[in-house]
Amino acid sequence: MGKKVVKLLLLLVLIMSGTGTISNAKAATVKNNPLKTVSGTIKEDGKSVKNSLVLIQDKDNSKWIHTLTDGKGEFKSKLSDGTYSVKAFKGKNSPWFSVNEKFIVKKGKIKGLKEGEIDLSKKEKSKKPSTQSSNFNGVLKEGSKGLKANLIISKYDKEEIYTVSSIGNGSFSASLSDGNYYLFGIEEDGGFYRYTFEFTVENGKVLVEGVEQSNLFISIPTNAYSGKVADSISGLAGAEIVLEKSLSDDEYDTEYIQSTTTSKQGTFSLRALSDGTYSISVYHETYYSWNSVTFTIQNGIAYVNGVKTSSFQIKVPDLNVKGTVTDGKAPIGNSYITFEGQIAEGEYIGFSTPVDSKGNYQYRLPDGNYTVYSIDEQNRNTTVNIPFEIQDGKLLQNGVVVTNLKIVLPPVTFNGKIVDSGVPLQGAINIEKNLEDGNMEWYSAVTDENGLYSLRLTDGNYRVTGGYLFEEGQDVGLSAEFNIINSKLYVNGEERSILELQIPPVSVNGLVTEGDHALTSGSISVTSEDQSFYSWKNLNPDGTFTLRLADGNYKVMDVYLEDGTSASINQSFSIVDGKTYVNGELQEVLKISVPPVTVKGFLTQSGNPVIGYLYIMETNNAENPLEAWAYTNEEGKFQLRLPDGSYKVYEVYLNDGTTVSSDMEFKVESGQLYVNNEPAEGIQIEMPVTTIE
């Protein structure tokens, strides 16, 4: 039989009145278990969020993470397994926006509505609080001088972003309502500097670490290092320079420090740095290079490859890829081109560059072999396969030097709508194509403001595999086959002008409760019996949810709570003629009951809290054991929603990448935790000091 799996996550703030102590974790097996680099794509209404600074909160330990997306909307960061939320983002020349989009990392993979993708919804532009009756007051300085800039603050219990501006002498004031806040950076013209601290407003008073602050003093370093980005002719203006600090030998284990924009001459400045290893990346419409320069700081002095330097000189290729995008007749403008290529043995890279309104584009590439593999228009993506080469800085096709890399796309051959009883809806669809060689191609299309979608498809057989509704924030099961023959759409052998995709009606009205109370936030996951369909839906503030499911058999898998915990539900139900049935009985409301927290505990080492996660498995159900994962916060606390049963902690995975085996056992009876057959309010696991094999 298949195993029951519970994805159980840590409570952000856990108040424990007592703890039954067990200290029998052993270090019989200690293995190196390095964390995997997590990569993903951030989208908004199905469109990639490109070249943006993104703020992510680790819901398990309240840690805040700064990351950046590239020209394809992708990011890479070192994230441990757990629950996260995208809290804010900012594109180039755009304001900050607040969001609260949750996603889960499991086994190094992002598990959102779609694996590897985070689709942002319900964004809200940053606000400027009133300065009347101000309670948030202070001075912002750059060294000893006042600095005119913006303090960017998140109110994370209200999902809001505030911009508090300082004047020329650095003084600032604002009126902030009661709540918990996080200052995550200082924004200037053309730049952003990471500066963080948490504070609380309580009864109108500002508290930092519990101490009232009537006047805050914030000081950031002065500029201490300079640099220039240039090709063989001139400086590269308007390039974004991103500075990160290395936290380990892993190239992706970094901490964002600062970003700034090059001047018209291509010059830039960086603020003073503490000792350590750093890297500079360059983002520009015509060029992208991650870790262009790696350097060390020793006693405030910069060294590149061991050589002292006072200025970072970054050389970029000349413009060597120029071309046009057309449909054979007219230019296709205001789109994005994505290249991929191999610049060295085993070293593959991807780039994206905009196409102007006249269909022209240009880019800078180092020597190597490349392929143009997709064109992103406003609401559609077209897959292409156009190989080319850069050799000695020159553009070649089929071994011949060319000056124009022409991209000719097929005409728009596929049009349609996503409809609910004839009413168009906003959303996206996914399509796959079977190729003659047995491979497949995938396409996606996003509806426009009129609910219409379209694609440039070549002749062949296609299948719609699913869809997503923006307003309702959920996947929907869609399935339809069609053919493109001589650039015309055929469905069941009949020529059509459009393909209307009728989404299933609302077939499930649900309610999630804990005891007698409805949950006020959280999300629920549902899968079809054959696991061909998976959907994730956020709960409404009253604990209700709706699902659009076609007739078939389904199962509610898990409920994820805003407090950081989750519970395995595994409740089966069926949809028959658009109605919900459980065990053959009609259900007006599908009621889901979440079990209470039954296990609380601490993970410590030498008496100090430890960040990590525990692997736990049921021991009294050999054929179908329940598995659970418990994640600790910065205080070493964890909690679980386990049903009655006997359990064992098998392994503990520490945040430093080691794994420690354990033989600790406990049980839950009638919701009560027992350790050594004695009632306990909690458990404590003491990690021995270990050495890696």
Short mmCIF file of N, CA and C in Angstrom, two decimals, residues 13-136:
data_model
loop_
_atom_site.label_atom_id
_atom_site.label_comp_id
_atom_site.label_asym_id
_atom_site.label_seq_id
_atom_site.Cartn_x
_atom_site.Cartn_y
_atom_site.Cartn_z
N VAL A 13 5.60 31.38 15.87
CA VAL A 13 5.86 31.77 17.25
C VAL A 13 5.16 30.77 18.14
N LEU A 14 5.91 29.98 18.90
CA LEU A 14 5.37 28.90 19.71
C LEU A 14 5.61 29.19 21.18
N ILE A 15 4.56 29.31 21.96
CA ILE A 15 4.69 29.56 23.39
C ILE A 15 4.41 28.26 24.11
N MET A 16 5.41 27.76 24.81
CA MET A 16 5.29 26.47 25.46
C MET A 16 5.35 26.64 26.97
N SER A 17 4.36 26.08 27.66
CA SER A 17 4.31 26.25 29.12
C SER A 17 5.15 25.22 29.85
N GLY A 18 5.49 24.11 29.22
CA GLY A 18 6.31 23.09 29.88
C GLY A 18 6.81 22.10 28.87
N THR A 19 7.88 21.39 29.21
CA THR A 19 8.48 20.46 28.28
C THR A 19 8.94 19.21 28.98
N GLY A 20 8.47 18.04 28.50
CA GLY A 20 9.02 16.78 28.96
C GLY A 20 10.32 16.54 28.21
N THR A 21 11.41 16.28 28.91
CA THR A 21 12.73 16.26 28.29
C THR A 21 13.20 14.85 27.98
N ILE A 22 13.64 14.64 26.75
CA ILE A 22 14.25 13.39 26.33
C ILE A 22 15.55 13.75 25.62
N SER A 23 16.62 13.11 25.95
CA SER A 23 17.91 13.45 25.34
C SER A 23 18.59 12.18 24.85
N ASN A 24 17.94 11.46 23.95
CA ASN A 24 18.53 10.20 23.53
C ASN A 24 18.78 10.13 22.04
N ALA A 25 18.90 11.30 21.38
CA ALA A 25 19.34 11.28 20.00
C ALA A 25 20.79 10.85 19.98
N LYS A 26 21.18 10.03 19.01
CA LYS A 26 22.56 9.54 19.00
C LYS A 26 23.24 9.90 17.69
N ALA A 27 24.54 9.91 17.71
CA ALA A 27 25.33 10.28 16.54
C ALA A 27 25.98 9.06 15.92
N ALA A 28 25.24 7.93 15.88
CA ALA A 28 25.80 6.71 15.32
C ALA A 28 26.10 6.90 13.84
N THR A 29 25.28 7.70 13.15
CA THR A 29 25.50 7.95 11.74
C THR A 29 25.41 9.44 11.49
N VAL A 30 26.49 10.03 11.04
CA VAL A 30 26.50 11.44 10.70
C VAL A 30 26.97 11.55 9.26
N LYS A 31 26.12 12.08 8.40
CA LYS A 31 26.43 12.14 6.98
C LYS A 31 26.37 13.57 6.49
N ASN A 32 27.14 13.84 5.46
CA ASN A 32 27.07 15.15 4.83
C ASN A 32 25.83 15.18 3.94
N ASN A 33 24.95 16.14 4.17
CA ASN A 33 23.70 16.23 3.44
C ASN A 33 23.50 17.66 2.97
N PRO A 34 24.28 18.11 1.96
CA PRO A 34 24.26 19.51 1.56
C PRO A 34 22.89 19.92 1.03
N LEU A 35 22.52 21.16 1.33
CA LEU A 35 21.26 21.70 0.84
C LEU A 35 21.35 21.91 -0.66
N LYS A 36 20.23 21.71 -1.34
CA LYS A 36 20.21 21.90 -2.78
C LYS A 36 19.84 23.34 -3.12
N THR A 37 20.37 23.82 -4.23
CA THR A 37 20.00 25.14 -4.72
C THR A 37 18.58 25.06 -5.28
N VAL A 38 17.75 25.99 -4.86
CA VAL A 38 16.36 26.02 -5.30
C VAL A 38 16.22 27.05 -6.42
N SER A 39 15.63 26.64 -7.51
CA SER A 39 15.38 27.57 -8.62
C SER A 39 13.90 27.59 -8.93
N GLY A 40 13.44 28.71 -9.43
CA GLY A 40 12.02 28.83 -9.76
C GLY A 40 11.77 30.04 -10.63
N THR A 41 10.55 30.13 -11.12
CA THR A 41 10.12 31.26 -11.95
C THR A 41 8.99 31.98 -11.24
N ILE A 42 9.11 33.30 -11.15
CA ILE A 42 8.06 34.11 -10.54
C ILE A 42 7.25 34.76 -11.65
N LYS A 43 5.92 34.60 -11.56
CA LYS A 43 5.03 35.14 -12.58
C LYS A 43 3.93 35.97 -11.94
N GLU A 44 3.37 36.85 -12.74
CA GLU A 44 2.21 37.63 -12.34
C GLU A 44 1.18 37.51 -13.45
N ASP A 45 0.04 36.92 -13.12
CA ASP A 45 -1.00 36.65 -14.12
C ASP A 45 -0.43 35.91 -15.33
N GLY A 46 0.41 34.92 -15.05
CA GLY A 46 0.95 34.08 -16.10
C GLY A 46 2.14 34.64 -16.83
N LYS A 47 2.55 35.88 -16.52
CA LYS A 47 3.67 36.51 -17.21
C LYS A 47 4.87 36.61 -16.27
N SER A 48 6.05 36.34 -16.79
CA SER A 48 7.25 36.32 -15.97
C SER A 48 7.55 37.70 -15.39
N VAL A 49 7.93 37.71 -14.11
CA VAL A 49 8.36 38.94 -13.44
C VAL A 49 9.87 39.04 -13.66
N LYS A 50 10.28 39.83 -14.64
CA LYS A 50 11.66 39.86 -15.09
C LYS A 50 12.47 40.94 -14.36
N ASN A 51 13.75 40.64 -14.16
CA ASN A 51 14.72 41.63 -13.65
C ASN A 51 14.17 42.41 -12.46
N SER A 52 13.74 41.69 -11.45
CA SER A 52 13.10 42.32 -10.29
C SER A 52 13.77 41.88 -9.00
N LEU A 53 13.78 42.80 -8.03
CA LEU A 53 14.21 42.49 -6.68
C LEU A 53 13.02 41.93 -5.93
N VAL A 54 13.20 40.78 -5.27
CA VAL A 54 12.09 40.07 -4.64
C VAL A 54 12.42 39.82 -3.17
N LEU A 55 11.44 40.05 -2.30
CA LEU A 55 11.61 39.81 -0.87
C LEU A 55 10.79 38.59 -0.48
N ILE A 56 11.45 37.59 0.10
CA ILE A 56 10.81 36.33 0.50
C ILE A 56 10.96 36.16 2.00
N GLN A 57 9.90 35.69 2.64
CA GLN A 57 9.97 35.40 4.08
C GLN A 57 9.88 33.91 4.30
N ASP A 58 10.81 33.38 5.09
CA ASP A 58 10.77 31.99 5.53
C ASP A 58 9.75 31.90 6.66
N LYS A 59 8.63 31.25 6.41
CA LYS A 59 7.55 31.20 7.40
C LYS A 59 7.90 30.32 8.58
N ASP A 60 8.94 29.46 8.44
CA ASP A 60 9.29 28.55 9.52
C ASP A 60 10.13 29.23 10.60
N ASN A 61 10.94 30.22 10.21
CA ASN A 61 11.80 30.85 11.22
C ASN A 61 11.87 32.37 11.09
N SER A 62 10.93 32.95 10.33
CA SER A 62 10.82 34.40 10.16
C SER A 62 12.00 35.03 9.44
N LYS A 63 12.89 34.22 8.87
CA LYS A 63 14.03 34.76 8.15
C LYS A 63 13.56 35.43 6.87
N TRP A 64 14.22 36.55 6.52
CA TRP A 64 13.89 37.28 5.30
C TRP A 64 15.01 37.08 4.28
N ILE A 65 14.63 36.87 3.02
CA ILE A 65 15.59 36.56 1.97
C ILE A 65 15.39 37.54 0.82
N HIS A 66 16.48 38.19 0.40
CA HIS A 66 16.47 39.04 -0.79
C HIS A 66 16.97 38.21 -1.97
N THR A 67 16.25 38.25 -3.08
CA THR A 67 16.72 37.56 -4.27
C THR A 67 16.35 38.38 -5.49
N LEU A 68 16.85 37.99 -6.65
CA LEU A 68 16.60 38.71 -7.89
C LEU A 68 16.19 37.75 -8.99
N THR A 69 15.28 38.20 -9.84
CA THR A 69 14.93 37.42 -11.03
C THR A 69 15.73 37.95 -12.22
N ASP A 70 15.98 37.05 -13.17
CA ASP A 70 16.72 37.46 -14.36
C ASP A 70 15.75 37.84 -15.47
N GLY A 71 16.27 37.91 -16.70
CA GLY A 71 15.45 38.32 -17.83
C GLY A 71 14.39 37.32 -18.21
N LYS A 72 14.41 36.13 -17.61
CA LYS A 72 13.38 35.12 -17.86
C LYS A 72 12.43 34.99 -16.68
N GLY A 73 12.63 35.81 -15.65
CA GLY A 73 11.80 35.72 -14.46
C GLY A 73 12.24 34.63 -13.50
N GLU A 74 13.44 34.08 -13.71
CA GLU A 74 13.92 32.99 -12.87
C GLU A 74 14.84 33.51 -11.76
N PHE A 75 14.85 32.79 -10.66
CA PHE A 75 15.77 33.09 -9.57
C PHE A 75 16.36 31.79 -9.04
N LYS A 76 17.51 31.92 -8.38
CA LYS A 76 18.14 30.79 -7.70
C LYS A 76 18.58 31.24 -6.33
N SER A 77 18.33 30.40 -5.33
CA SER A 77 18.70 30.76 -3.97
C SER A 77 18.85 29.49 -3.15
N LYS A 78 19.61 29.59 -2.07
CA LYS A 78 19.76 28.46 -1.14
C LYS A 78 18.62 28.52 -0.14
N LEU A 79 17.66 27.61 -0.29
CA LEU A 79 16.51 27.56 0.61
C LEU A 79 16.39 26.15 1.17
N SER A 80 16.20 26.05 2.46
CA SER A 80 15.94 24.75 3.06
C SER A 80 14.48 24.38 2.82
N ASP A 81 14.15 23.11 2.95
CA ASP A 81 12.76 22.69 2.81
C ASP A 81 11.91 23.41 3.85
N GLY A 82 10.72 23.83 3.44
CA GLY A 82 9.84 24.54 4.37
C GLY A 82 8.83 25.39 3.62
N THR A 83 8.18 26.28 4.36
CA THR A 83 7.14 27.14 3.82
C THR A 83 7.64 28.57 3.72
N TYR A 84 7.36 29.21 2.59
CA TYR A 84 7.83 30.56 2.32
C TYR A 84 6.69 31.40 1.75
N SER A 85 6.87 32.71 1.79
CA SER A 85 5.94 33.64 1.15
C SER A 85 6.72 34.72 0.43
N VAL A 86 6.34 34.99 -0.82
CA VAL A 86 6.84 36.18 -1.49
C VAL A 86 6.07 37.36 -0.91
N LYS A 87 6.79 38.31 -0.32
CA LYS A 87 6.16 39.42 0.39
C LYS A 87 6.16 40.72 -0.40
N ALA A 88 7.15 40.91 -1.28
CA ALA A 88 7.24 42.16 -2.02
C ALA A 88 8.13 41.96 -3.24
N PHE A 89 7.93 42.82 -4.25
CA PHE A 89 8.80 42.79 -5.41
C PHE A 89 8.84 44.18 -6.05
N LYS A 90 9.91 44.41 -6.79
CA LYS A 90 10.10 45.70 -7.45
C LYS A 90 10.87 45.49 -8.73
N GLY A 91 10.28 45.91 -9.85
CA GLY A 91 10.97 45.87 -11.12
C GLY A 91 11.76 47.15 -11.35
N LYS A 92 12.57 47.15 -12.39
CA LYS A 92 13.34 48.35 -12.71
C LYS A 92 12.40 49.48 -13.08
N ASN A 93 12.62 50.65 -12.51
CA ASN A 93 11.81 51.85 -12.77
C ASN A 93 10.35 51.68 -12.38
N SER A 94 10.08 50.80 -11.41
CA SER A 94 8.71 50.62 -10.93
C SER A 94 8.70 50.72 -9.41
N PRO A 95 7.54 51.01 -8.81
CA PRO A 95 7.47 51.07 -7.34
C PRO A 95 7.49 49.68 -6.73
N TRP A 96 7.59 49.64 -5.41
CA TRP A 96 7.46 48.37 -4.69
C TRP A 96 6.00 47.96 -4.65
N PHE A 97 5.77 46.65 -4.72
CA PHE A 97 4.43 46.10 -4.56
C PHE A 97 4.46 45.04 -3.46
N SER A 98 3.43 45.05 -2.63
CA SER A 98 3.30 44.02 -1.61
C SER A 98 2.43 42.89 -2.13
N VAL A 99 2.79 41.67 -1.78
CA VAL A 99 2.01 40.47 -2.11
C VAL A 99 2.12 39.54 -0.91
N ASN A 100 1.42 38.44 -0.98
CA ASN A 100 1.56 37.40 0.05
C ASN A 100 1.29 36.06 -0.60
N GLU A 101 2.23 35.64 -1.44
CA GLU A 101 2.05 34.41 -2.20
C GLU A 101 2.88 33.30 -1.58
N LYS A 102 2.19 32.32 -1.02
CA LYS A 102 2.88 31.23 -0.33
C LYS A 102 3.35 30.16 -1.31
N PHE A 103 4.49 29.56 -1.00
CA PHE A 103 4.95 28.39 -1.72
C PHE A 103 5.73 27.50 -0.77
N ILE A 104 5.87 26.25 -1.14
CA ILE A 104 6.55 25.27 -0.30
C ILE A 104 7.76 24.73 -1.05
N VAL A 105 8.85 24.56 -0.34
CA VAL A 105 10.03 23.89 -0.88
C VAL A 105 10.13 22.52 -0.24
N LYS A 106 10.12 21.49 -1.07
CA LYS A 106 10.24 20.13 -0.57
C LYS A 106 11.24 19.38 -1.45
N LYS A 107 12.25 18.82 -0.80
CA LYS A 107 13.32 18.10 -1.49
C LYS A 107 13.96 18.98 -2.56
N GLY A 108 14.12 20.26 -2.22
CA GLY A 108 14.80 21.19 -3.11
C GLY A 108 13.98 21.66 -4.29
N LYS A 109 12.66 21.36 -4.32
CA LYS A 109 11.78 21.76 -5.41
C LYS A 109 10.67 22.67 -4.90
N ILE A 110 10.32 23.66 -5.71
CA ILE A 110 9.22 24.55 -5.35
C ILE A 110 7.91 23.87 -5.69
N LYS A 111 7.04 23.76 -4.68
CA LYS A 111 5.73 23.15 -4.86
C LYS A 111 4.69 24.24 -4.69
N GLY A 112 4.30 24.86 -5.78
CA GLY A 112 3.24 25.86 -5.75
C GLY A 112 2.06 25.34 -6.53
N LEU A 113 1.31 26.26 -7.13
CA LEU A 113 0.23 25.81 -7.98
C LEU A 113 0.79 25.00 -9.15
N LYS A 114 2.00 25.34 -9.57
CA LYS A 114 2.71 24.54 -10.56
C LYS A 114 4.13 24.38 -10.06
N GLU A 115 4.68 23.19 -10.22
CA GLU A 115 6.03 22.95 -9.72
C GLU A 115 7.02 23.89 -10.38
N GLY A 116 7.82 24.53 -9.56
CA GLY A 116 8.83 25.44 -10.07
C GLY A 116 8.34 26.83 -10.38
N GLU A 117 7.03 27.09 -10.21
CA GLU A 117 6.47 28.40 -10.52
C GLU A 117 5.77 28.99 -9.32
N ILE A 118 5.90 30.31 -9.17
CA ILE A 118 5.18 31.06 -8.14
C ILE A 118 4.41 32.14 -8.87
N ASP A 119 3.09 32.07 -8.86
CA ASP A 119 2.26 33.05 -9.57
C ASP A 119 1.72 34.05 -8.56
N LEU A 120 2.13 35.30 -8.69
CA LEU A 120 1.73 36.34 -7.75
C LEU A 120 0.34 36.85 -8.06
N SER A 121 -0.42 37.15 -7.02
CA SER A 121 -1.77 37.67 -7.19
C SER A 121 -2.04 38.72 -6.13
N LYS A 122 -3.03 39.53 -6.38
CA LYS A 122 -3.49 40.54 -5.42
C LYS A 122 -2.36 41.42 -4.92
N LYS A 123 -1.61 41.97 -5.87
CA LYS A 123 -0.54 42.88 -5.48
C LYS A 123 -1.11 44.24 -5.09
N GLU A 124 -0.38 44.95 -4.25
CA GLU A 124 -0.80 46.27 -3.80
C GLU A 124 0.40 47.20 -3.79
N LYS A 125 0.23 48.36 -4.39
CA LYS A 125 1.32 49.32 -4.49
C LYS A 125 1.71 49.82 -3.11
N SER A 126 3.02 50.07 -2.93
CA SER A 126 3.50 50.57 -1.64
C SER A 126 2.84 51.89 -1.28
N LYS A 127 2.71 52.13 0.03
CA LYS A 127 2.00 53.30 0.52
C LYS A 127 2.96 54.25 1.22
N LYS A 128 2.59 55.54 1.21
CA LYS A 128 3.32 56.54 1.99
C LYS A 128 2.47 56.88 3.20
N PRO A 129 2.92 56.52 4.40
CA PRO A 129 2.12 56.82 5.58
C PRO A 129 2.09 58.31 5.88
N SER A 130 1.08 58.72 6.61
CA SER A 130 0.95 60.12 7.01
C SER A 130 2.11 60.53 7.92
N THR A 131 2.47 61.81 7.88
CA THR A 131 3.50 62.34 8.77
C THR A 131 2.90 63.08 9.96
N GLN A 132 1.56 63.20 9.98
CA GLN A 132 0.91 63.86 11.11
C GLN A 132 0.89 62.94 12.32
N SER A 133 1.08 63.52 13.50
CA SER A 133 1.12 62.75 14.75
C SER A 133 2.07 61.57 14.60
N SER A 134 3.24 61.84 14.08
CA SER A 134 4.19 60.78 13.76
C SER A 134 4.71 60.10 15.03
N ASN A 135 4.91 58.80 14.93
CA ASN A 135 5.51 58.03 16.02
C ASN A 135 6.76 57.28 15.58
N PHE A 136 7.00 57.25 14.27
CA PHE A 136 8.19 56.60 13.72
C PHE A 136 9.11 57.72 13.24
#
